[in-house]
Structures are given as structure tokens and as C-alpha cells.
Amino acid sequence: MNIQGINIADLAEKYGTPFYVYDFNRVEEKLEELKRAFHVEEKRCEIFYAMKANSHPVLLDLIRKKNIGIDAVSPGEVEVALKAGIAPDKILYTGNFESSGDLARVYKQGVRINLDNSRSLNKLLNIGKPETISFRINPGRGSGKYEHITTGGEKAKFGIPIDQVLQAYKKAQEAGIRKFGVHTFLGSGILDEDHFPEVVALLLEKANYIKSKLNIKFDFMDIGGGFGINYFGEEKSLDIEETARKSLQKFDDLVDEYELGSPHLAIEPGRYVVGDSGFLVTSVTSVKESFRKYVGVNAGFNILLRPALYGAEHDIVIDGKQNLGKSEKVDICGQICENTDIFARDRKLPTVEEGDLMIFKQAGAYANAMSMPYNMRMRTAEIGILDGQEKLITRPENLDDFYNRILVNEM
Ligand SMILES: Cc1ncc(COP(=O)(O)O)c(C=O)c1O
């Protein structure tokens, strides 16, 4: 397999496996595609890249160069985005069980704040009065590809019910805040274009209700992320142009109908920007004939958690065997000492042998970002490819990194 003319087997030879490799030209294409589709230059939409998907500084630098904003979900993310040169007014912090400490850290940086709890406003006002405030509404329903990535509805920990949101905006007005945003996010991994205009309609209906009670004019109305990519066995892809056209049309129509002034739409794509630009390259360590046929690789859920966490499936190829018939069904597993460390069950593949390179596709988002050194299996290297040049952009973690944090060995 090749990426921008670079041979993956050569990278494996040079750096050893496992490693993540990213096609940064593909990321640039996705960013341009989003900007065009959502008419960002014409200021009809503001894009905040959800950096939780992948926060490598090289990626943040590409985001900065494309003049795109950042959706940050922790003070740490805000600080890393600032360090990458993203301007504070291009960062939207969306809280989640915000502590006073978190709010003080992000307030100090001058970024926009989107609160996930009406009570957090009191905490924030004790720290200072922000120029702009936004609240994340839970409209009482959600929809995500998996239950675990559904972020709206009664069982979601996110968002605020509308009656509480109303009180929170009222309090913000009384405190003298004059600029407002409004936010919602129903779930991730959506491949249905019509979902997004529906979220627009849901959010604007709530915004209209708030406006009718408090006469608030919103600057931005944010529908979050959720733009899906094809992983494995998907029947269709998300048509981003159609998604954007329908969403903007709905937005314009409802802004007029409800007389909401001149707000702009905001979106927070994560997966769509970087998901299909990343690949996890592993080596097959052994094949085991037990009650089932298992193929083991030198990775585990410590570096690719999505299958164990959500039951997510990635497309998997055996390098050099892409054109061979899929002659067997195997379970693919990692080396972590947990029975949930299974990447795929009953996956049809060509005959796999020890030493084969097994490549997990669509591994750019929520992949390395969730890595951990469980079982003393450390986080892995990352390689970036841009304009036909490859570079090691993160070295593998080692045991010294572990010991560096240990202060006491005996007590
Ligand atoms: C607040 C918020 N915005 C945006 C996103 C990005 O979602 P996606 O990667 O589906 O675009 C997430 C993901 O969990 C999120 O929590």
C-alpha cells in the first residue's frame, strides 16, 4: 500500500511496527471541501475542528493555516490549541461537568465559552463576566451510530433541558452579558444528509422559543459535529455538499421565518476532517487455531480503543494481499491481557501469516488520541506524510516515560 507515493512496507522497515501514519494532504482536502460546502469564506458558517478527534500539533497547524477554529473540551485542549497559534477568538470551549478551576483556566485565555450546565454560569460569573456566552441544549433526543456516541436524549450526560437553559440565558442577560450563542449536538458518525437540517430545525426552534421569552439575538447557532465517514461495510457515504446545502437552506429559511436577526451557523466536525486520513500499521505476531481461528497483531486496545469501546469496526487490509481472494474468516485480536481486546470477529481475509503487515484504515480520529500505556504496552509512533515527504512526528513512548512520572518507588 502507498500513501502519496510513500510505501507503507518501507516505513515499517525503517521505523518498525506498530505506528500510525497520516496523509496530511487528505486532511487539507477535507478542510477545503468543508469550507467550500459550508460557504465559510462568505461567513455563512464558522467551522470549529473538534480537536479531541486528533490533537497532534502538526494537524492543529494545518487547521490554523486554513483559518479554521477549534472546538476544545478541556482547558488542556484550549491551551494546546493556543500553543499551536490558534487565536483565542477562534476557539470555542464546550464544557462538561465544568469545575471552577476549569472555568478560571479557560476564562483567562479569552476564548468563547459554551456551558453544559446552567449552574456553571454562577461559577463563571464568580470568576468574571465573559463577552459572549453560549449554552448546550439537550433537546430530549439524540442519534448516533452507536449508543455510546449518542450525545443527546434523556440518557445523555450532555446538554441542558430547555426550561433550565431559558433561566440561564435570563441570568446571563441580568449579569450584563450581551453576546450569545446557542449549541446542541445529538450524536456522532451520521451518514444521513437529512439528519443535519433536522438538527438545524430543532436548534432554531429552541432559539426562537428563547428569543420569544427574552428577546435575545444570537450571534452563532452551533449544531456540533457528527459528520460520518465510511468505516466498514457501510452502504453509503455522507455527501457533504448536499448536507451543507440542505443545512444552510434550512438555517436561512428559519432565521427569516422566526426573525432571528443575522446569526451564522457553526459546525464542529472531528471525525470527518481526519478519520480517513489515518492508518494504524501493525504486524501479525501469530496465528492461533483454538475454538476459533485467531490472528494476533502487535497492537491492542491500548492504541486503538474504538472496537473495544463502541464495538466499532475498521476496514482492515493485509499489505500486498489486497488482490487475493478472502479465503478465511478469522477473529483479529491485540496483545492486551483482556478478552475485550478484539478488533474484529469473523472477518473475511486472505490467508494471513505471521509477519504480514495488517493495516487498520480510517484510524485518524478517536484512535491514537485515546491511547494509553495499559499492560506496559506503550503508546506508539506517528508518521506524517505531506506533499510526498514522510516524517516521524511522534516518537514511540518508552518505559523511561513511565518512570519519569513515578516519584516514589518504595514506601
Ligand atoms: C461537543 C462536541 N463537538 C463536536 C464533536 C465532534 O464529533 P464528530 O467527530 O462526530 O464530528 C464532539 C464529539 O464527541 C463533541 O463532543
Short mmCIF file of C-alpha atoms and ligand atoms in Angstrom, two decimals:
data_model
loop_
_atom_site.label_atom_id
_atom_site.label_comp_id
_atom_site.label_asym_id
_atom_site.label_seq_id
_atom_site.Cartn_x
_atom_site.Cartn_y
_atom_site.Cartn_z
CA MET A 1 0.00 0.00 0.00
CA ASN A 2 1.17 3.53 -0.79
CA ILE A 3 0.23 6.94 0.60
CA GLN A 4 1.17 9.93 -1.57
CA GLY A 5 3.80 7.73 -3.21
CA ILE A 6 5.29 6.53 0.09
CA ASN A 7 5.36 2.76 0.51
CA ILE A 8 3.97 1.56 3.84
CA ALA A 9 6.16 -1.56 3.88
CA ASP A 10 9.22 0.72 3.55
CA LEU A 11 8.03 2.76 6.52
CA ALA A 12 7.55 -0.45 8.51
CA GLU A 13 11.10 -1.50 7.62
CA LYS A 14 12.51 1.90 8.59
CA TYR A 15 10.60 2.56 11.82
CA GLY A 16 9.31 -0.83 12.93
CA THR A 17 5.66 -1.51 13.75
CA PRO A 18 3.20 -0.59 15.11
CA PHE A 19 2.76 3.04 14.06
CA TYR A 20 0.11 5.46 12.96
CA VAL A 21 0.59 7.17 9.63
CA TYR A 22 -1.38 10.20 8.44
CA ASP A 23 -1.99 11.52 4.96
CA PHE A 24 -1.98 15.25 5.69
CA ASN A 25 -2.78 16.13 2.08
CA ARG A 26 -6.05 14.29 2.56
CA VAL A 27 -6.74 16.34 5.71
CA GLU A 28 -6.15 19.53 3.69
CA GLU A 29 -8.58 18.30 1.03
CA LYS A 30 -11.25 17.59 3.64
CA LEU A 31 -10.81 21.04 5.19
CA GLU A 32 -11.11 22.74 1.79
CA GLU A 33 -14.15 20.63 0.96
CA LEU A 34 -15.87 21.62 4.21
CA LYS A 35 -15.01 25.30 3.77
CA ARG A 36 -16.39 25.32 0.22
CA ALA A 37 -19.54 23.34 1.00
CA PHE A 38 -20.46 25.43 4.05
CA HIS A 39 -19.53 28.78 2.45
CA VAL A 40 -17.09 29.68 5.19
CA GLU A 41 -15.38 32.47 3.21
CA GLU A 42 -18.79 34.09 2.72
CA LYS A 43 -19.21 33.97 6.52
CA ARG A 44 -22.34 31.84 6.32
CA CYS A 45 -20.77 29.24 8.59
CA GLU A 46 -17.97 29.00 11.13
CA ILE A 47 -16.07 25.73 11.46
CA PHE A 48 -14.57 24.61 14.76
CA TYR A 49 -12.45 21.46 14.30
CA ALA A 50 -13.20 19.09 17.23
CA MET A 51 -9.60 18.58 18.29
CA LYS A 52 -10.45 15.69 20.60
CA ALA A 53 -10.53 13.56 17.44
CA ASN A 54 -6.81 14.08 16.95
CA SER A 55 -4.83 16.87 18.55
CA HIS A 56 -1.40 16.38 17.04
CA PRO A 57 0.29 19.81 16.75
CA VAL A 58 1.00 19.22 13.03
CA LEU A 59 -2.71 18.81 12.45
CA LEU A 60 -3.52 21.90 14.51
CA ASP A 61 -1.00 23.80 12.40
CA LEU A 62 -2.88 22.76 9.23
CA ILE A 63 -6.11 23.93 10.87
CA ARG A 64 -4.51 27.29 11.70
CA LYS A 65 -3.21 27.71 8.15
CA LYS A 66 -6.71 27.06 6.79
CA ASN A 67 -8.05 29.71 9.18
CA ILE A 68 -10.41 27.26 10.85
CA GLY A 69 -11.41 27.40 14.52
CA ILE A 70 -11.17 24.83 17.29
CA ASP A 71 -13.78 23.08 19.41
CA ALA A 72 -11.98 22.37 22.70
CA VAL A 73 -13.49 20.32 25.51
CA SER A 74 -10.98 20.86 28.28
CA PRO A 75 -8.64 23.59 29.49
CA GLY A 76 -5.78 21.39 28.29
CA GLU A 77 -7.18 21.35 24.76
CA VAL A 78 -7.62 25.14 24.86
CA GLU A 79 -4.00 25.59 25.92
CA VAL A 80 -2.66 23.18 23.27
CA ALA A 81 -4.70 24.96 20.58
CA LEU A 82 -3.34 28.34 21.70
CA LYS A 83 0.19 26.95 21.66
CA ALA A 84 -0.41 25.87 18.05
CA GLY A 85 -1.11 29.53 17.24
CA ILE A 86 -4.90 29.39 17.03
CA ALA A 87 -6.31 32.80 18.02
CA PRO A 88 -8.43 32.83 21.23
CA ASP A 89 -11.47 34.19 19.36
CA LYS A 90 -11.34 31.14 17.08
CA ILE A 91 -11.62 28.72 19.98
CA LEU A 92 -14.93 27.58 21.43
CA TYR A 93 -14.65 25.78 24.75
CA THR A 94 -17.53 23.40 25.38
CA GLY A 95 -17.57 22.34 28.99
CA ASN A 96 -18.64 19.08 30.54
CA PHE A 97 -19.14 18.95 34.32
CA GLU A 98 -17.11 22.14 34.45
CA SER A 99 -15.23 22.83 37.68
CA SER A 100 -14.50 26.38 38.83
CA GLY A 101 -10.84 25.58 38.18
CA ASP A 102 -11.58 24.62 34.57
CA LEU A 103 -13.65 27.75 34.02
CA ALA A 104 -10.99 30.01 35.53
CA ARG A 105 -8.36 28.48 33.23
CA VAL A 106 -10.38 28.96 30.04
CA TYR A 107 -11.79 32.38 31.04
CA LYS A 108 -8.25 33.68 31.49
CA GLN A 109 -7.43 32.72 27.90
CA GLY A 110 -10.26 34.84 26.46
CA VAL A 111 -11.87 32.04 24.43
CA ARG A 112 -15.61 31.72 23.82
CA ILE A 113 -17.37 29.56 26.41
CA ASN A 114 -20.26 27.16 25.83
CA LEU A 115 -21.62 25.84 29.13
CA ASP A 116 -23.04 22.34 29.62
CA ASN A 117 -24.76 23.02 32.94
CA SER A 118 -26.94 26.00 33.86
CA ARG A 119 -25.32 26.04 37.31
CA SER A 120 -21.92 26.60 35.73
CA LEU A 121 -22.96 30.17 34.93
CA ASN A 122 -22.81 31.09 38.64
CA LYS A 123 -19.33 29.63 38.88
CA LEU A 124 -18.25 31.55 35.79
CA LEU A 125 -19.74 34.85 36.97
CA ASN A 126 -17.80 34.48 40.22
CA ILE A 127 -14.65 34.45 38.08
CA GLY A 128 -15.59 37.18 35.64
CA LYS A 129 -18.09 38.33 33.03
CA PRO A 130 -17.40 36.89 29.57
CA GLU A 131 -18.21 38.98 26.50
CA THR A 132 -20.13 36.07 24.93
CA ILE A 133 -21.90 33.10 26.45
CA SER A 134 -23.47 30.03 24.90
CA PHE A 135 -25.30 27.05 26.37
CA ARG A 136 -25.50 23.48 25.10
CA ILE A 137 -29.13 22.40 24.82
CA ASN A 138 -30.21 18.78 25.17
CA PRO A 139 -33.38 18.75 23.08
CA GLY A 140 -34.51 15.46 24.65
CA ARG A 141 -33.49 13.27 21.77
CA GLY A 142 -30.27 12.05 20.20
CA SER A 143 -28.98 9.92 17.35
CA GLY A 144 -25.52 8.43 16.94
CA LYS A 145 -24.08 5.49 15.02
CA TYR A 146 -23.65 3.59 18.30
CA GLU A 147 -25.44 4.07 21.61
CA HIS A 148 -22.12 5.10 23.11
CA ILE A 149 -21.70 8.02 20.73
CA THR A 150 -25.26 9.32 21.03
CA THR A 151 -24.90 12.62 22.84
CA GLY A 152 -28.49 13.89 23.11
CA GLY A 153 -31.62 12.47 24.71
CA GLU A 154 -32.64 11.54 28.23
CA LYS A 155 -29.75 9.14 28.79
CA ALA A 156 -27.06 11.51 27.57
CA LYS A 157 -24.99 13.28 30.19
CA PHE A 158 -24.59 16.24 27.84
CA GLY A 159 -26.68 19.36 27.36
CA ILE A 160 -29.29 21.24 29.37
CA PRO A 161 -33.08 20.90 29.18
CA ILE A 162 -34.77 23.91 27.58
CA ASP A 163 -36.53 25.27 30.69
CA GLN A 164 -33.21 25.47 32.53
CA VAL A 165 -31.49 26.97 29.50
CA LEU A 166 -34.06 29.74 29.42
CA GLN A 167 -33.34 30.63 33.05
CA ALA A 168 -29.61 30.53 32.36
CA TYR A 169 -29.82 32.99 29.44
CA LYS A 170 -32.03 35.25 31.60
CA LYS A 171 -29.43 35.22 34.33
CA ALA A 172 -26.69 35.95 31.79
CA GLN A 173 -28.68 38.93 30.48
CA GLU A 174 -29.21 40.21 34.02
CA ALA A 175 -25.47 39.92 34.61
CA GLY A 176 -24.91 42.24 31.66
CA ILE A 177 -23.71 39.73 29.06
CA ARG A 178 -24.75 41.00 25.63
CA LYS A 179 -23.49 38.46 23.06
CA PHE A 180 -24.91 34.98 22.78
CA GLY A 181 -24.50 31.65 21.06
CA VAL A 182 -26.59 28.52 21.29
CA HIS A 183 -25.44 24.93 20.85
CA THR A 184 -26.63 21.37 20.57
CA PHE A 185 -25.08 18.08 19.46
CA LEU A 186 -27.08 14.89 19.03
CA GLY A 187 -24.52 12.25 18.11
CA SER A 188 -21.58 11.14 16.04
CA GLY A 189 -20.95 9.05 12.93
CA ILE A 190 -24.06 10.06 10.95
CA LEU A 191 -24.22 9.22 7.23
CA ASP A 192 -27.69 10.64 6.54
CA GLU A 193 -27.62 14.10 4.91
CA ASP A 194 -31.14 14.89 6.18
CA HIS A 195 -30.11 14.49 9.81
CA PHE A 196 -28.22 17.80 9.80
CA PRO A 197 -31.02 20.11 8.57
CA GLU A 198 -33.23 18.38 11.13
CA VAL A 199 -30.77 19.34 13.88
CA VAL A 200 -30.74 22.88 12.49
CA ALA A 201 -34.54 22.95 12.70
CA LEU A 202 -34.53 21.58 16.24
CA LEU A 203 -31.94 24.12 17.42
CA LEU A 204 -33.60 27.09 15.74
CA GLU A 205 -36.97 26.15 17.16
CA LYS A 206 -35.39 26.27 20.63
CA ALA A 207 -33.61 29.52 19.78
CA ASN A 208 -36.93 31.01 18.68
CA TYR A 209 -38.51 29.98 21.97
CA ILE A 210 -35.69 31.64 23.92
CA LYS A 211 -35.91 34.75 21.73
CA SER A 212 -39.67 34.96 22.25
CA LYS A 213 -39.22 34.97 26.05
CA LEU A 214 -36.05 37.02 26.43
CA ASN A 215 -35.67 38.92 23.16
CA ILE A 216 -32.15 37.55 22.71
CA LYS A 217 -30.33 37.87 19.39
CA PHE A 218 -27.88 35.04 18.82
CA ASP A 219 -24.54 35.58 17.07
CA PHE A 220 -23.97 31.90 16.29
CA MET A 221 -26.00 28.72 16.34
CA ASP A 222 -23.91 25.59 16.60
CA ILE A 223 -25.12 22.10 15.62
CA GLY A 224 -21.94 20.33 16.78
CA GLY A 225 -20.25 17.58 14.79
CA GLY A 226 -21.46 14.15 13.76
CA PHE A 227 -20.46 14.12 10.08
CA GLY A 228 -19.74 10.43 9.45
CA ILE A 229 -17.20 8.63 7.29
CA ASN A 230 -17.23 5.12 5.86
CA TYR A 231 -15.62 2.57 8.14
CA PHE A 232 -16.54 -0.99 7.21
CA GLY A 233 -19.50 -2.47 5.40
CA GLU A 234 -21.23 0.88 5.08
CA GLU A 235 -23.70 1.13 2.23
CA LYS A 236 -23.41 4.83 1.60
CA SER A 237 -21.14 7.81 2.20
CA LEU A 238 -22.15 11.17 3.54
CA ASP A 239 -22.49 13.69 0.70
CA ILE A 240 -21.07 16.75 2.41
CA GLU A 241 -22.13 19.18 -0.33
CA GLU A 242 -25.74 18.09 -0.07
CA THR A 243 -25.53 18.10 3.73
CA ALA A 244 -24.23 21.67 3.70
CA ARG A 245 -26.69 22.88 1.07
CA LYS A 246 -29.69 21.47 2.92
CA SER A 247 -28.46 22.65 6.33
CA LEU A 248 -27.73 26.21 5.17
CA GLN A 249 -31.05 26.39 3.32
CA LYS A 250 -32.96 25.29 6.41
CA PHE A 251 -30.95 27.71 8.52
CA ASP A 252 -31.66 30.69 6.25
CA ASP A 253 -35.36 29.82 5.95
CA LEU A 254 -35.87 29.51 9.69
CA VAL A 255 -33.81 32.57 10.58
CA ASP A 256 -36.17 34.53 8.29
CA GLU A 257 -39.33 32.82 9.48
CA TYR A 258 -38.54 33.27 13.17
CA GLU A 259 -36.93 36.70 12.64
CA LEU A 260 -33.78 35.66 14.45
CA GLY A 261 -31.62 38.55 13.19
CA SER A 262 -28.35 37.71 11.42
CA PRO A 263 -26.69 34.80 13.20
CA HIS A 264 -24.38 32.38 11.42
CA LEU A 265 -24.36 28.61 11.54
CA ALA A 266 -21.47 26.84 13.31
CA ILE A 267 -20.34 23.21 12.98
CA GLU A 268 -17.76 21.16 14.89
CA PRO A 269 -16.55 18.31 12.67
CA GLY A 270 -13.90 15.98 14.11
CA ARG A 271 -14.13 12.56 12.50
CA TYR A 272 -14.91 13.95 9.05
CA VAL A 273 -11.73 16.05 9.00
CA VAL A 274 -9.19 13.42 9.96
CA GLY A 275 -10.85 9.99 10.25
CA ASP A 276 -9.98 8.59 6.84
CA SER A 277 -6.50 10.14 6.74
CA GLY A 278 -5.05 7.86 9.40
CA PHE A 279 -3.86 4.25 9.25
CA LEU A 280 -2.63 2.01 12.04
CA VAL A 281 0.10 -0.26 10.69
CA THR A 282 0.70 -3.43 12.69
CA SER A 283 2.47 -6.77 12.21
CA VAL A 284 0.85 -10.15 12.62
CA THR A 285 2.57 -11.76 15.60
CA SER A 286 0.89 -15.16 15.48
CA VAL A 287 -2.00 -17.22 14.22
CA LYS A 288 -3.75 -19.44 16.74
CA GLU A 289 -6.16 -22.28 15.98
CA SER A 290 -8.32 -22.59 19.09
CA PHE A 291 -12.13 -22.98 19.20
CA ARG A 292 -11.95 -20.23 16.62
CA LYS A 293 -9.15 -19.04 14.39
CA TYR A 294 -7.40 -16.04 15.93
CA VAL A 295 -4.94 -13.71 14.28
CA GLY A 296 -2.93 -11.59 16.71
CA VAL A 297 -1.19 -8.29 15.93
CA ASN A 298 1.39 -6.24 17.82
CA ALA A 299 -1.17 -3.63 18.87
CA GLY A 300 -4.13 -3.65 21.23
CA PHE A 301 -6.98 -1.58 22.54
CA ASN A 302 -4.36 0.48 24.32
CA ILE A 303 -3.60 2.13 20.97
CA LEU A 304 -6.89 1.59 19.09
CA LEU A 305 -9.75 1.59 21.55
CA ARG A 306 -12.78 2.14 19.31
CA PRO A 307 -13.58 -1.55 18.66
CA ALA A 308 -13.44 -2.41 22.39
CA LEU A 309 -15.16 0.80 23.47
CA TYR A 310 -18.02 1.04 20.98
CA GLY A 311 -17.96 -2.22 19.02
CA ALA A 312 -16.68 -0.10 16.13
CA GLU A 313 -15.33 -1.84 13.03
CA HIS A 314 -12.44 -0.70 10.86
CA ASP A 315 -11.63 -1.76 7.34
CA ILE A 316 -8.56 -3.99 7.56
CA VAL A 317 -6.12 -4.89 4.78
CA ILE A 318 -3.16 -7.23 4.62
CA ASP A 319 -0.45 -5.33 2.80
CA GLY A 320 0.42 -6.97 -0.53
CA LYS A 321 -2.58 -9.31 -0.39
CA GLN A 322 -5.27 -6.80 -1.36
CA ASN A 323 -5.95 -8.63 -4.62
CA LEU A 324 -6.09 -12.14 -3.18
CA GLY A 325 -9.39 -13.89 -2.50
CA LYS A 326 -10.80 -13.65 1.03
CA SER A 327 -10.47 -17.33 1.78
CA GLU A 328 -10.89 -17.44 5.54
CA LYS A 329 -12.84 -15.95 8.43
CA VAL A 330 -10.79 -15.00 11.46
CA ASP A 331 -11.04 -13.12 14.73
CA ILE A 332 -8.42 -10.38 14.92
CA CYS A 333 -7.08 -9.54 18.33
CA GLY A 334 -4.47 -7.50 20.10
CA GLN A 335 -1.92 -8.31 22.80
CA ILE A 336 -3.67 -6.71 25.76
CA CYS A 337 -4.49 -9.16 28.51
CA GLU A 338 -8.25 -8.58 28.36
CA ASN A 339 -10.82 -10.59 26.46
CA THR A 340 -12.31 -7.38 25.05
CA ASP A 341 -9.13 -6.81 23.07
CA ILE A 342 -10.73 -7.96 19.83
CA PHE A 343 -10.54 -5.76 16.74
CA ALA A 344 -12.90 -7.83 14.59
CA ARG A 345 -14.84 -11.10 14.70
CA ASP A 346 -15.40 -13.37 11.70
CA ARG A 347 -13.53 -11.01 9.40
CA LYS A 348 -13.05 -12.39 5.90
CA LEU A 349 -9.41 -12.08 4.85
CA PRO A 350 -6.90 -13.72 2.52
CA THR A 351 -4.80 -16.35 4.32
CA VAL A 352 -2.87 -14.45 6.98
CA GLU A 353 0.63 -15.40 8.02
CA GLU A 354 2.96 -14.36 10.81
CA GLY A 355 4.93 -11.30 9.73
CA ASP A 356 2.21 -9.91 7.45
CA LEU A 357 1.55 -6.19 7.76
CA MET A 358 -2.04 -5.66 8.87
CA ILE A 359 -3.30 -2.13 8.26
CA PHE A 360 -6.34 -0.67 10.03
CA LYS A 361 -7.90 2.02 7.88
CA GLN A 362 -9.93 5.08 8.94
CA ALA A 363 -7.74 5.36 12.03
CA GLY A 364 -7.17 9.11 12.05
CA ALA A 365 -9.91 10.12 14.51
CA TYR A 366 -10.53 8.93 18.08
CA ALA A 367 -7.71 6.45 17.56
CA ASN A 368 -4.25 7.46 18.75
CA ALA A 369 -5.96 10.25 20.72
CA MET A 370 -7.36 7.62 23.10
CA SER A 371 -4.08 5.70 23.58
CA MET A 372 -2.84 4.58 26.97
CA PRO A 373 0.10 2.56 28.28
CA TYR A 374 -2.00 -0.28 29.75
CA ASN A 375 -0.16 -3.59 30.36
CA MET A 376 3.07 -1.57 30.00
CA ARG A 377 2.42 -1.60 26.27
CA MET A 378 3.32 1.91 25.42
CA ARG A 379 1.85 4.49 23.07
CA THR A 380 3.09 4.22 19.54
CA ALA A 381 4.96 6.31 16.97
CA GLU A 382 3.20 8.60 14.50
CA ILE A 383 4.38 9.38 10.98
CA GLY A 384 3.08 12.25 8.89
CA ILE A 385 3.08 12.43 5.09
CA LEU A 386 2.70 15.78 3.32
CA ASP A 387 3.48 16.51 -0.33
CA GLY A 388 5.26 13.19 -0.79
CA GLN A 389 7.56 13.68 2.25
CA GLU A 390 7.38 11.46 5.32
CA LYS A 391 8.43 12.47 8.83
CA LEU A 392 8.39 10.79 12.20
CA ILE A 393 6.14 13.28 14.04
CA THR A 394 5.86 11.46 17.40
CA ARG A 395 8.39 9.04 18.82
CA PRO A 396 7.12 5.87 20.47
CA GLU A 397 6.62 6.09 24.21
CA ASN A 398 9.04 4.02 26.28
CA LEU A 399 9.43 2.77 29.83
CA ASP A 400 11.52 5.83 30.74
CA ASP A 401 8.41 7.93 30.06
CA PHE A 402 6.60 5.78 32.59
CA TYR A 403 9.32 6.08 35.21
CA ASN A 404 9.65 9.83 34.63
CA ARG A 405 6.32 10.36 36.35
CA ILE A 406 6.97 7.99 39.23
CA LEU A 407 8.12 9.89 42.32
CA VAL A 408 8.32 7.08 44.85
CA ASN A 409 9.49 3.50 44.29
CA GLU A 410 9.38 2.21 47.86
CA MET A 411 7.47 3.32 50.95
C1 LIG B 1 -19.06 18.97 21.64
C2 LIG B 1 -18.59 18.14 20.50
N1 LIG B 1 -18.46 18.71 19.30
C3 LIG B 1 -18.02 18.02 18.23
C4 LIG B 1 -17.68 16.69 18.33
C5 LIG B 1 -17.16 16.00 17.12
O1 LIG B 1 -17.94 15.00 16.66
P1 LIG B 1 -17.61 14.26 15.28
O2 LIG B 1 -16.25 13.72 15.38
O3 LIG B 1 -18.67 13.24 15.19
O4 LIG B 1 -17.73 15.28 14.20
C6 LIG B 1 -17.82 16.02 19.54
C7 LIG B 1 -17.50 14.60 19.66
O5 LIG B 1 -17.73 13.91 20.59
C8 LIG B 1 -18.28 16.78 20.67
O6 LIG B 1 -18.41 16.21 21.88
#
